[in-house]
Short mmCIF file of C-alpha atoms in Angstrom, two decimals:
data_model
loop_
_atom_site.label_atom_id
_atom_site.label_comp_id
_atom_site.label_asym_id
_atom_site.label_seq_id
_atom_site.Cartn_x
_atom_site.Cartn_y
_atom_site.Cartn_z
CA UNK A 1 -34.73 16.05 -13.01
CA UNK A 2 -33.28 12.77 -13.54
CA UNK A 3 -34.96 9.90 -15.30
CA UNK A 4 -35.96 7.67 -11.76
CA UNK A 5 -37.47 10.90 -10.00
CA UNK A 6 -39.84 11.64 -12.75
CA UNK A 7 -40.47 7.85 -12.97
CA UNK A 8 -41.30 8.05 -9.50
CA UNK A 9 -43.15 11.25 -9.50
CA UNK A 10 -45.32 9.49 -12.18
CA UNK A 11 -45.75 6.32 -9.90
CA UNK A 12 -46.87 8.41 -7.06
CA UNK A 13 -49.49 10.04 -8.44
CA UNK A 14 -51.12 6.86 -10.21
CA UNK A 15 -51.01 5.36 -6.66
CA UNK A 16 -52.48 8.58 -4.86
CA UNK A 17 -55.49 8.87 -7.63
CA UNK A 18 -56.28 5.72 -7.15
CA UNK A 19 -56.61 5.83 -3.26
CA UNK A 20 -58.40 9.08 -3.77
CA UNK A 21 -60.71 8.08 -6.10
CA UNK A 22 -63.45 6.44 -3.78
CA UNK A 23 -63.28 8.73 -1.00
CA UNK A 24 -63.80 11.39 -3.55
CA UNK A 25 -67.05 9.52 -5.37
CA UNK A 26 -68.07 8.85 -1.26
CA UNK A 27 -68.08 12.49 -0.74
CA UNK A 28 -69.64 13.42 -4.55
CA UNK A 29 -72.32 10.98 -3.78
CA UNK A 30 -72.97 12.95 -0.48
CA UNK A 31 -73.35 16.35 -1.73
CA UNK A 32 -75.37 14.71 -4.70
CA UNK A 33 -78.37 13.35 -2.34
CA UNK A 34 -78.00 16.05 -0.06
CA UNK A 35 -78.58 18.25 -3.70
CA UNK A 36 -81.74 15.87 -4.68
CA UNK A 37 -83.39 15.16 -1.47
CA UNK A 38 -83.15 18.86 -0.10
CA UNK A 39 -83.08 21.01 -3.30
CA UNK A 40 -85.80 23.12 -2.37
CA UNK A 41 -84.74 24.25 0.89
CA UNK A 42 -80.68 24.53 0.04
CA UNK A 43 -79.25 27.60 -0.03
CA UNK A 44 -76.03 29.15 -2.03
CA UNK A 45 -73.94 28.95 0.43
CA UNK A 46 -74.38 24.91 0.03
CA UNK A 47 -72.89 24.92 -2.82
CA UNK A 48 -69.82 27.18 -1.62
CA UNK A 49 -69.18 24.71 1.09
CA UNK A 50 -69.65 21.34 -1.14
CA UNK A 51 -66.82 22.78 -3.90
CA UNK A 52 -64.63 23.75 -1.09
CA UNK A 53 -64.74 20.42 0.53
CA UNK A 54 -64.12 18.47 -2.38
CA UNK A 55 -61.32 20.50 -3.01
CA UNK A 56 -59.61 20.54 0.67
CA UNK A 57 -60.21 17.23 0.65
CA UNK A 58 -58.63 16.05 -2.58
CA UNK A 59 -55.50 18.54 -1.09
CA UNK A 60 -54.69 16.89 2.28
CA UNK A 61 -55.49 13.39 0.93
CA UNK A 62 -52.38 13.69 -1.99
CA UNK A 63 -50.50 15.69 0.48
CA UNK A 64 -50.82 12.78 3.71
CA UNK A 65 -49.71 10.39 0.67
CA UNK A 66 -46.55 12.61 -0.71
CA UNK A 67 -45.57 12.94 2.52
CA UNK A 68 -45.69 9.17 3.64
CA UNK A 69 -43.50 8.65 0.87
CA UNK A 70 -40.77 10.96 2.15
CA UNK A 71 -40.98 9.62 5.36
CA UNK A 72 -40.06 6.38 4.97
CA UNK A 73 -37.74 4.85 7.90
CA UNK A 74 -36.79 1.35 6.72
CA UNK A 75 -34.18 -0.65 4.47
CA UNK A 76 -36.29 -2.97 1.78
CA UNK A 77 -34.00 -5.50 1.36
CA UNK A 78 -32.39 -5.62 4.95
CA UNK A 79 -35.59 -4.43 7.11
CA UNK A 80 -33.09 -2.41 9.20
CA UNK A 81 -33.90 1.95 9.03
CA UNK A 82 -32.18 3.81 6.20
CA UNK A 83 -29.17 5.69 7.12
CA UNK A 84 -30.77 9.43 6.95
CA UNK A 85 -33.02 7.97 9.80
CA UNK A 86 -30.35 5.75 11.76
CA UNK A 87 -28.11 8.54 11.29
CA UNK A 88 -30.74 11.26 12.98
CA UNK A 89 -32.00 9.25 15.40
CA UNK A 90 -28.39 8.49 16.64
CA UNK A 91 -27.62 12.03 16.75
CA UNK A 92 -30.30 12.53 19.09
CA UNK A 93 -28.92 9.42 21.38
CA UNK A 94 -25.73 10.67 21.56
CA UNK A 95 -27.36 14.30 22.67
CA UNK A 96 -29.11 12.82 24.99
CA UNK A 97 -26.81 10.56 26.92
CA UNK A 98 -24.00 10.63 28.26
CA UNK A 99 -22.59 7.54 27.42
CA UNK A 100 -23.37 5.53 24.07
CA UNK A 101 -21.65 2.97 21.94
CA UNK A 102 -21.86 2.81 18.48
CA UNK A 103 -21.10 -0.76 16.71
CA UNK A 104 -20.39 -1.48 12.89
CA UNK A 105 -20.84 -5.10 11.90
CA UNK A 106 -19.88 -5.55 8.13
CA UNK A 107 -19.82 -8.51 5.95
CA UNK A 108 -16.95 -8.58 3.99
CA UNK A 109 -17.44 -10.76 1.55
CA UNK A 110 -21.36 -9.49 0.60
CA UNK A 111 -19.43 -8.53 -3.25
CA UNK A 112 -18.02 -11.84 -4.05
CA UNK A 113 -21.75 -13.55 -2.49
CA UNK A 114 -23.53 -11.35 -5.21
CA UNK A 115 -20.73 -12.04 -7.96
CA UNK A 116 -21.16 -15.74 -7.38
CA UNK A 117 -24.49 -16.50 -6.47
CA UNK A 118 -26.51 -13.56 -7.65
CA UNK A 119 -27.86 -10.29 -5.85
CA UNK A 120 -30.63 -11.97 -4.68
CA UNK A 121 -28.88 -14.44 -2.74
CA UNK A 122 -26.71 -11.01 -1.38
CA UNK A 123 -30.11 -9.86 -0.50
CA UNK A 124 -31.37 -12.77 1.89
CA UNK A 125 -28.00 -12.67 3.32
CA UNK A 126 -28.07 -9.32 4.22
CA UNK A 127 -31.73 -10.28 5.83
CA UNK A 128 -30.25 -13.55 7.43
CA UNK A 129 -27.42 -12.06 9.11
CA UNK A 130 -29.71 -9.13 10.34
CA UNK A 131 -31.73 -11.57 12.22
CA UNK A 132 -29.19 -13.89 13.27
CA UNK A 133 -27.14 -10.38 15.02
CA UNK A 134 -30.86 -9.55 16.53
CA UNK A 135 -31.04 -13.57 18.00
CA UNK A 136 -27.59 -13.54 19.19
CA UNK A 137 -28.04 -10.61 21.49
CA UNK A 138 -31.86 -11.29 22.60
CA UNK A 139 -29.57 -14.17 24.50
CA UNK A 140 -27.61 -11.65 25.91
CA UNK A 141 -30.42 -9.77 27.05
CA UNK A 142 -30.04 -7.09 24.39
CA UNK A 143 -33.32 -6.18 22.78
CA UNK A 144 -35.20 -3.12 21.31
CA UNK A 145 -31.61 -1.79 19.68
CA UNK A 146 -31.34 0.49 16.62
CA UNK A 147 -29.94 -0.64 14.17
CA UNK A 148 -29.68 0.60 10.35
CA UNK A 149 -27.99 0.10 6.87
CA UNK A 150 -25.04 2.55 6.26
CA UNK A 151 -24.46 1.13 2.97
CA UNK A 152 -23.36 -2.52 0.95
CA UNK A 153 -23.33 -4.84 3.68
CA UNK A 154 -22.41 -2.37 6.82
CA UNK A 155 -24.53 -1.96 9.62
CA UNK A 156 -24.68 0.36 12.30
CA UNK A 157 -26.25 -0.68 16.17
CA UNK A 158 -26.29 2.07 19.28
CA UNK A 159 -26.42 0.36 22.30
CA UNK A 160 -27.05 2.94 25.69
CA UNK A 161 -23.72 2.80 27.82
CA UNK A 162 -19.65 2.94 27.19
CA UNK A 163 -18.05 0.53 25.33
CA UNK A 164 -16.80 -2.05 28.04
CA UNK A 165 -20.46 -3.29 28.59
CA UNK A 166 -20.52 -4.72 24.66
CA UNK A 167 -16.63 -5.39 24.07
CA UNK A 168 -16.76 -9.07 25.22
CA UNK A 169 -20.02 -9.97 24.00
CA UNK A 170 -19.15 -8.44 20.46
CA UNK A 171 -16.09 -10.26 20.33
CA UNK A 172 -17.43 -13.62 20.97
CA UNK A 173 -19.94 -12.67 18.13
CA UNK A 174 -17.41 -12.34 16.25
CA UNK A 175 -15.92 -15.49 16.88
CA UNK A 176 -19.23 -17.03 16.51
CA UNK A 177 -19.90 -15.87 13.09
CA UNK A 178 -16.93 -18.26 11.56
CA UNK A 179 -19.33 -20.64 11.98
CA UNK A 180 -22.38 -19.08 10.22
CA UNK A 181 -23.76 -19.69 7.03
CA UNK A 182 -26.76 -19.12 4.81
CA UNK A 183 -28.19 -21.86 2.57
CA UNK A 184 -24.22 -23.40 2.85
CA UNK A 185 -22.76 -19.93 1.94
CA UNK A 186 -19.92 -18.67 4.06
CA UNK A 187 -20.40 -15.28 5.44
CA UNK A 188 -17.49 -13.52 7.01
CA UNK A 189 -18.55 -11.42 9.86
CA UNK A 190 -16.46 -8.33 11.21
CA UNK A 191 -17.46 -5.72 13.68
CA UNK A 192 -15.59 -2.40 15.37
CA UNK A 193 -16.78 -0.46 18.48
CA UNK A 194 -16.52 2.64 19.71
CA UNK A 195 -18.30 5.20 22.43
CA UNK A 196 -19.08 9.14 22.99
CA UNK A 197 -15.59 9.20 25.00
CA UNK A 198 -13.67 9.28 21.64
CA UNK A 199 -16.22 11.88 20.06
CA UNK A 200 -19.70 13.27 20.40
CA UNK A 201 -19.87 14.17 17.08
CA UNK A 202 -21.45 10.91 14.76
CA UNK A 203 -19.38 11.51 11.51
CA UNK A 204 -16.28 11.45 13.50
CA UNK A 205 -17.01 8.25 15.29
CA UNK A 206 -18.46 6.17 12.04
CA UNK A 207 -15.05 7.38 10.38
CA UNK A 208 -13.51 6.10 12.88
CA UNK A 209 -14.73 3.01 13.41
CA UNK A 210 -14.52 2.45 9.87
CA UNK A 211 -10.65 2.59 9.94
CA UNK A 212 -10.99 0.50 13.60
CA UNK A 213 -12.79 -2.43 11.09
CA UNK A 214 -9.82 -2.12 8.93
CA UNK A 215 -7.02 -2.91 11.16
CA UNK A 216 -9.38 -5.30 12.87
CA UNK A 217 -10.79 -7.62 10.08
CA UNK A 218 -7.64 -9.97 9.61
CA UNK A 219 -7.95 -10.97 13.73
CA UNK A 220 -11.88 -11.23 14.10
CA UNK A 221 -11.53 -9.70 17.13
CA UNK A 222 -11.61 -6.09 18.87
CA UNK A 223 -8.43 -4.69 19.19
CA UNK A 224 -7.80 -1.86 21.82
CA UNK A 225 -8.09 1.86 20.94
CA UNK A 226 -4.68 3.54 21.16
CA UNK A 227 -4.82 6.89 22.76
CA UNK A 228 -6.24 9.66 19.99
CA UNK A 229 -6.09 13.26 20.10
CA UNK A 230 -9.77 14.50 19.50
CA UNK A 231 -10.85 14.34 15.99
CA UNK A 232 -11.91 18.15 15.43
CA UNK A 233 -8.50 19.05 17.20
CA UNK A 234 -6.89 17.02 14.65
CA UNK A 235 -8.50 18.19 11.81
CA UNK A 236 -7.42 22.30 12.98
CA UNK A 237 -3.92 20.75 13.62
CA UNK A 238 -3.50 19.62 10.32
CA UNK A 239 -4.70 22.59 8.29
CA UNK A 240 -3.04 25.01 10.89
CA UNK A 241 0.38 22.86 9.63
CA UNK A 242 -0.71 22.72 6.19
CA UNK A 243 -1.18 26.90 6.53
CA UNK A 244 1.66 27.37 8.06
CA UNK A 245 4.12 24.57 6.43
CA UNK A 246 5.22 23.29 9.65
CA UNK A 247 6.54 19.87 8.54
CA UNK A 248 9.58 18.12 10.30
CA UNK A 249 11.86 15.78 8.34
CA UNK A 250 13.16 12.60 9.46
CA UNK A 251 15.02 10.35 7.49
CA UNK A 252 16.57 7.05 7.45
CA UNK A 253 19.50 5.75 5.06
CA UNK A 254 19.32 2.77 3.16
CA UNK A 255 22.74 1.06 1.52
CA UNK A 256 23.80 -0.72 -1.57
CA UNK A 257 27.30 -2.82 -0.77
CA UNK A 258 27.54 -0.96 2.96
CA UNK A 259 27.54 2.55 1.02
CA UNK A 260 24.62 4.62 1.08
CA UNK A 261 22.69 5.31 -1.75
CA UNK A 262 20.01 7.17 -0.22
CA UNK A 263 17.55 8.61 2.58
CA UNK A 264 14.28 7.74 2.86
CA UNK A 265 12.06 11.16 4.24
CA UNK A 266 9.63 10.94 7.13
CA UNK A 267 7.12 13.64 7.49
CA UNK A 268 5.78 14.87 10.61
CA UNK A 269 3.71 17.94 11.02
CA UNK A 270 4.20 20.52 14.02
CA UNK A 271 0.75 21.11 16.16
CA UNK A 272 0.36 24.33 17.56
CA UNK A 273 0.78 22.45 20.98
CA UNK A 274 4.70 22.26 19.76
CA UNK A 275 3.75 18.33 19.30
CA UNK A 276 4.85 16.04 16.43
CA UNK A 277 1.98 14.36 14.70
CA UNK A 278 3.03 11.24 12.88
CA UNK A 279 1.99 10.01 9.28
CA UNK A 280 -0.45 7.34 11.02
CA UNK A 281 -2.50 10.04 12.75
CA UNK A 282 -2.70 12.76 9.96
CA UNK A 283 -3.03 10.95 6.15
CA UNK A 284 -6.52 9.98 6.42
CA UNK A 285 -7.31 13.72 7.67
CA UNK A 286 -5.24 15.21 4.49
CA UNK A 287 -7.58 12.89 2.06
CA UNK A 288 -10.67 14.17 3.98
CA UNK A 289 -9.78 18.01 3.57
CA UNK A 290 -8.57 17.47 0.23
CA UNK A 291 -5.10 18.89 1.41
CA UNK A 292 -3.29 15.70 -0.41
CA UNK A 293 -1.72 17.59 -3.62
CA UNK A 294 -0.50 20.67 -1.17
CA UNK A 295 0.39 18.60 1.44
CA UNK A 296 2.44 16.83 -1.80
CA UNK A 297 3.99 19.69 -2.94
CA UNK A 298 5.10 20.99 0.51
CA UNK A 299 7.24 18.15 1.60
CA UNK A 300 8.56 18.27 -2.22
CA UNK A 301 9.95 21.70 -1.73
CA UNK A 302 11.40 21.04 1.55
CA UNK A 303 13.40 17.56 0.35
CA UNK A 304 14.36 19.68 -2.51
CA UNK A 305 15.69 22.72 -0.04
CA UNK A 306 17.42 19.99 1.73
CA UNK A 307 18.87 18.36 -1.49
CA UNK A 308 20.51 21.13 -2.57
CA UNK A 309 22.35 21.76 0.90
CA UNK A 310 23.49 18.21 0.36
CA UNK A 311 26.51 16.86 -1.74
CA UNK A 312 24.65 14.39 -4.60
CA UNK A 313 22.69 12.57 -2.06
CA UNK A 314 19.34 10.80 -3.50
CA UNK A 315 16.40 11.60 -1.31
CA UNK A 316 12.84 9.53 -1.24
CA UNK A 317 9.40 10.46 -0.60
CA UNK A 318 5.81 9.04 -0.63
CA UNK A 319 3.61 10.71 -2.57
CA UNK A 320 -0.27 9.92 -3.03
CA UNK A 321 -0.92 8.37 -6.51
CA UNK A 322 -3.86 10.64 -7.06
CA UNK A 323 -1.33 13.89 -7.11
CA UNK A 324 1.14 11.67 -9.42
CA UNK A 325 -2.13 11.84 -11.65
CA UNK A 326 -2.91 15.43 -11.21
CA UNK A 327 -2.16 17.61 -13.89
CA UNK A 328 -2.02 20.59 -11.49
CA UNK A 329 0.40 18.65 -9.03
CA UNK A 330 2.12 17.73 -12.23
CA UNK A 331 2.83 21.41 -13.71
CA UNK A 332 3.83 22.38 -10.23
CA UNK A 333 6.65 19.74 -10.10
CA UNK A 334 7.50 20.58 -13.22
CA UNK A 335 8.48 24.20 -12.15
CA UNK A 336 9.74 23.09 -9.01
CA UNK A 337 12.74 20.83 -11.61
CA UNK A 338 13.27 23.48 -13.88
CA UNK A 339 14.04 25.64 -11.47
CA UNK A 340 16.19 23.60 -9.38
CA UNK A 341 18.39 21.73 -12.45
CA UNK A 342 20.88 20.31 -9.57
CA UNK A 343 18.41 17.51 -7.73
CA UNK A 344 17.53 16.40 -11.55
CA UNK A 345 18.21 12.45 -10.74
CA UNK A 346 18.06 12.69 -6.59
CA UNK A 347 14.47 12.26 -5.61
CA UNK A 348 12.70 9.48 -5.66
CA UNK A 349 9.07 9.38 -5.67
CA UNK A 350 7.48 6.31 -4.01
CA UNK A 351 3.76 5.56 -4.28
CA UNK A 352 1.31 2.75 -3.66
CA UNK A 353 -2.79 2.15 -3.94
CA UNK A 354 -4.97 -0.48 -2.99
CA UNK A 355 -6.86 0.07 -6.69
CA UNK A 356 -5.89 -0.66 -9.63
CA UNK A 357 -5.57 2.81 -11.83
CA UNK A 358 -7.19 0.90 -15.07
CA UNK A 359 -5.79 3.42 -17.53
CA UNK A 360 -2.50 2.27 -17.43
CA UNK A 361 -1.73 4.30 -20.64
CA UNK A 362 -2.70 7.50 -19.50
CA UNK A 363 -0.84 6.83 -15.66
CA UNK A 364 2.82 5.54 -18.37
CA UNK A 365 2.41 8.91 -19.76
CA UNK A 366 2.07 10.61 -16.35
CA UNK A 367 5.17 9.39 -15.31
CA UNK A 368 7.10 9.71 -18.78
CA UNK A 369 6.73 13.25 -17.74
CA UNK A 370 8.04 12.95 -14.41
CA UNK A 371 10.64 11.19 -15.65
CA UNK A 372 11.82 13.87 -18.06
CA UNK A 373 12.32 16.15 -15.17
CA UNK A 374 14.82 13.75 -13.84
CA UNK A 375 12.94 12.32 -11.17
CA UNK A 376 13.11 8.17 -10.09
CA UNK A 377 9.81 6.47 -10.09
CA UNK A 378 9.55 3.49 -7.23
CA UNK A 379 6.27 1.33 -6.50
CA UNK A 380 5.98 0.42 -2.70
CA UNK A 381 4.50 -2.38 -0.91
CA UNK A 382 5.55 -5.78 -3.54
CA UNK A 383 4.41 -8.87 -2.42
CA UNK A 384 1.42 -7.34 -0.33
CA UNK A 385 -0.87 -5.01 -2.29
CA UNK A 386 -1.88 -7.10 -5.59
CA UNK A 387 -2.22 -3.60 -7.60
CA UNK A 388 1.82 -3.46 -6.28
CA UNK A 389 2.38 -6.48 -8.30
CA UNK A 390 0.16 -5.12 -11.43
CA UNK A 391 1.95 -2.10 -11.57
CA UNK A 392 5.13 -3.99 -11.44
CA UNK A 393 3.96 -5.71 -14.70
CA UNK A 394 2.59 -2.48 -16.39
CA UNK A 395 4.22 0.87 -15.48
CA UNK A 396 7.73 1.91 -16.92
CA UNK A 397 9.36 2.15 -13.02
CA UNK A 398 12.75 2.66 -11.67
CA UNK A 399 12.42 1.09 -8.41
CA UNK A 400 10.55 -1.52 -6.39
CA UNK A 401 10.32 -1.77 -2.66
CA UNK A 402 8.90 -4.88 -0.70
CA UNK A 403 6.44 -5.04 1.83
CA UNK A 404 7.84 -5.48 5.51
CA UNK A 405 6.09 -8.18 5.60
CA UNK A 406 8.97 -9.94 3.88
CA UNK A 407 11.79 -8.54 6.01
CA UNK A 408 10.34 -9.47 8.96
CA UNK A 409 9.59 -13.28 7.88
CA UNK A 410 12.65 -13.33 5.62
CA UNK A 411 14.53 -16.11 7.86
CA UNK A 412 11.49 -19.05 6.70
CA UNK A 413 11.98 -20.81 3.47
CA UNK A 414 8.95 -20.30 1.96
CA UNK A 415 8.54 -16.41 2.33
CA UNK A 416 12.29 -16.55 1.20
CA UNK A 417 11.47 -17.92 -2.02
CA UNK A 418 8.84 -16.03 -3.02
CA UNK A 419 10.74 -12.47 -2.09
CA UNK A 420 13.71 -14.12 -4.04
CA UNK A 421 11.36 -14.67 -6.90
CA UNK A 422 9.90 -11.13 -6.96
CA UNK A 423 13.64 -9.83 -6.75
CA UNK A 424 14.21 -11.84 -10.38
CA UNK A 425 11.49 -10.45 -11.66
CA UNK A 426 12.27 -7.23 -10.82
CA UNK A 427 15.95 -7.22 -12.29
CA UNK A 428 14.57 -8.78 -15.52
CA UNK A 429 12.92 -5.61 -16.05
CA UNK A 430 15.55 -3.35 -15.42
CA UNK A 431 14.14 -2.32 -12.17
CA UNK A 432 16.56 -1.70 -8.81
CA UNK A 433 15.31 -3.64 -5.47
CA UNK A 434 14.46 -2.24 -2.17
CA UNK A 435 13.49 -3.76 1.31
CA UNK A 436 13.12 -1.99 4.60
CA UNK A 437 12.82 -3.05 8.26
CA UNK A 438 16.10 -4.85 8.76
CA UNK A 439 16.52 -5.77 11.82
CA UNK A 440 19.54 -8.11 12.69
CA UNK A 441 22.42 -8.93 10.96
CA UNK A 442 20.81 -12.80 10.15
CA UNK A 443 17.79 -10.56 7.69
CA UNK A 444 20.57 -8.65 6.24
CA UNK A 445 22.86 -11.53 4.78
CA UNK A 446 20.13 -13.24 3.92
CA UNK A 447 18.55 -10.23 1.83
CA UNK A 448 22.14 -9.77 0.33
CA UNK A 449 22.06 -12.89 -0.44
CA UNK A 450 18.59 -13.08 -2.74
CA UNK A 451 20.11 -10.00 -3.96
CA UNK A 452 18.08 -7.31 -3.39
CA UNK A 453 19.97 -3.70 -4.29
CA UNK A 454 18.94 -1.47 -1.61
CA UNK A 455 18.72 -2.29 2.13
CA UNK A 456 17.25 0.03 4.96
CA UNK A 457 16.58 -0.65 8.55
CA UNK A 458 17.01 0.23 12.40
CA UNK A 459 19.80 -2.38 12.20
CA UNK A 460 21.90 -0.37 9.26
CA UNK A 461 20.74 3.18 10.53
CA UNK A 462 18.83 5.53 13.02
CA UNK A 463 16.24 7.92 12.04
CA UNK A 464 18.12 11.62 12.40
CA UNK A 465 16.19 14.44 12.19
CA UNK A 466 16.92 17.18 9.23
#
């Protein structure tokens, strides 16, 4: 038993003896002039009775206390209900109707308000925007909602109904939050909605309105859900694929000088509906299943299949950090090389994170290895993800690849610069450059012209289908 639970065990009973305390002397002083004013005409059986009571008594008195304890329903520092209890009492919402919403309002910058002004500052904004949510939609007429705590600063409200009745009021929350503030600190405000007609099952609609927040933070505002295939259809889909190794390849050449110097790989996986399931809809799924490092090796042994049918062609592929870092994954590609000598300096392995790996030693000596086998290390995503940048500065790479972001703005002076000046950087330490996403034949002689190594795009060349 851990240190807190004994600690609270402890607590408990300190608190229960003293509540028990007088009620016990009430009922010893009872018995005691019942004993003195009647001793002649009690009889044993009194005294049966009087132990018994004081006993049953003592009993249900600590076990009504324990059992307040576990049922507590509310957030301290928020005053919103825990999430076992929000999460229950949704359940039984969504059971019982056939239409609800679920909302998630987050504020996404509760860290940085705790970092710089101190967790209890984080606390009475957590309070604060709590009550200010609750105000806002007493004026639209919206009262007596649940609403509880999932965890840092993300809360989840059920409102009775489909989505359409909250979409517009939600959004001009949203925009109405730019302007709120607690004791002059700014509070950014998102929020993501969703009903019963993507899923009746809770877990699969809070995951998915998690990655709804995601795409939906930068525009403070609700965007419109695409089309989705059913989340528990997905799921089978992707570990009938994973089973079976029903992956499709698609890839996309990318040229140094108007030669090509390689093919990016696309993976789709094969449903058992004969559909194509793109990257978008299945990653997430592979991370939730833990399918990542098969999923990994799988599309490594097909590129490899495919790069020995080829004549020296250089193939790329993502690959998930985390299986980069596995030692299993690791022994497994290892094999893979030694058994195949002739790709030995044709795949390239392309990864990106949104954390920092902080044992940049241990991650070197990861890739050392990989690197022995003959395989081309490439960091994706420059210029957007930070830890891009960081691992541009601290791993021994081969290749760097900017974000799309950059192709797509390339023609403006500014963003023009600063992909120029990531390009130097690059070449300084020894590294080859990569951009995607060119699209016209203006992006492309102005890419040569920063010169960056490798360029890939509709413009150059189609996806075709291996």
């Amino acid at each position: 038993m851990l240190l807190p639970q004994t600690r609270e065990r402890e607590y408990r009973f300190r608190l229960a003896l003293r509540m028990v305390l007088p009620i016990f002397a009430l009922v010893f002083a009872l018995i005691l002039h019942t004993f003195i004013t009647s001793q002649k005409t009690i009889s044993t059986s009194f005294y049966i009775e009087a132990t018994l009571i004081l006993l049953f008594s003592i009993y249900f008195i600590f076990y009504l206390i324990y059992k307040g304890f576990d049922t507590k329903i509310t957030d301290n520092t928020s005053k919103t209900f825990t999430r076992e209890y929000i999460y229950n009492y949704l359940k039984k919402e969504i059971k019982n109707s056939s239409e609800y919403t679920l909302l998630l309002i987050s504020i996404d910058n509760l860290y940085e308000i705790n970092k710089r002004y101190g967790i209890k500052y984080g606390d009475k904004v957590l309070l604060e925007v709590v009550l200010w949510i609750a105000e806002y939609l007493k004026t639209k007429e919206i009262t007596n909602f649940p609403i509880g705590r999932i965890k840092g600063g993300d809360f989840i409200i059920g409102f009775g109904g489909d989505k359409e009745q909250y979409k517009t009021i939600i959004e001009l929350m949203c925009l109405k939050s730019e302007e709120f503030k607690v004791d002059d600190i700014e509070v950014q405000i998102s929020a993501a909605i969703n009903d019963t007609r993507f899923s009746k099952n809770i877990d699969y609609l809070m995951e998915n309105l998690f990655e709804l927040q995601n795409s939906n933070k930068n525009a403070k505002q609700l965007m419109p859900m695409q089309e989705m295939i059913d989340p528990s259809d997905l799921e089978y889909f992707v570990i009938q694929a994973i089973k079976k190794r029903d992956i499709v390849l698609f890839t996309q050449e990318a040229f140094e000088d108007e030669k090509t110097i390689l093919k990016e790989c696309f993976v789709k996986l094969n449903t058992t509906e004969q559909k194509l399931l793109h990257q978008k809809d299945y990653m997430k799924i592979l991370d939730k299943l833990r399918l990542m490092h098969e999923y990994d090796i799988i599309v490594l042994e097909k590129v490899i299949e495919i790069c020995k049918k080829s004549k020296d062609e250089k193939f790329a592929i993502a690959i998930a950090p985390t299986s980069i870092r596995n030692p299993v994954v690791l022994t497994k590609i290892k094999e893979l090389f030694q058994k195949n000598e002739c790709v030995k300096g044709r795949i390239i392995l392309l990864f990106s994170e949104s954390e920092y790996f902080p044992k940049i030693e241990k991650f070197n000596g990861y890739l050392k290895q990989l690197k022995e086998f003959g395989i081309i290390i490439a960091v994706d995503r420059l210029g957007s993800l930070h830890t891009s940048f960081l691992y541009l500065r601290d791993l021994d790479i081969d290749m760097v690849r900017f974000d799309s972001f950059y192709s797509k703005k390339i023609d403006k002076h500014k963003y023009k610069n600063i992909l120029s000046g990531f390009n130097v950087m690059a070449h300084e330490k020894g590294m080859k450059t990569w951009i995607k996403m060119i699209e016209d034949e203006e992006s492309k002689e102005l890419a040569k012209e920063i010169g960056v190594d490798y360029l890939q795009g509709r413009f150059l060349a189609l996806l075709e289908k291996n």
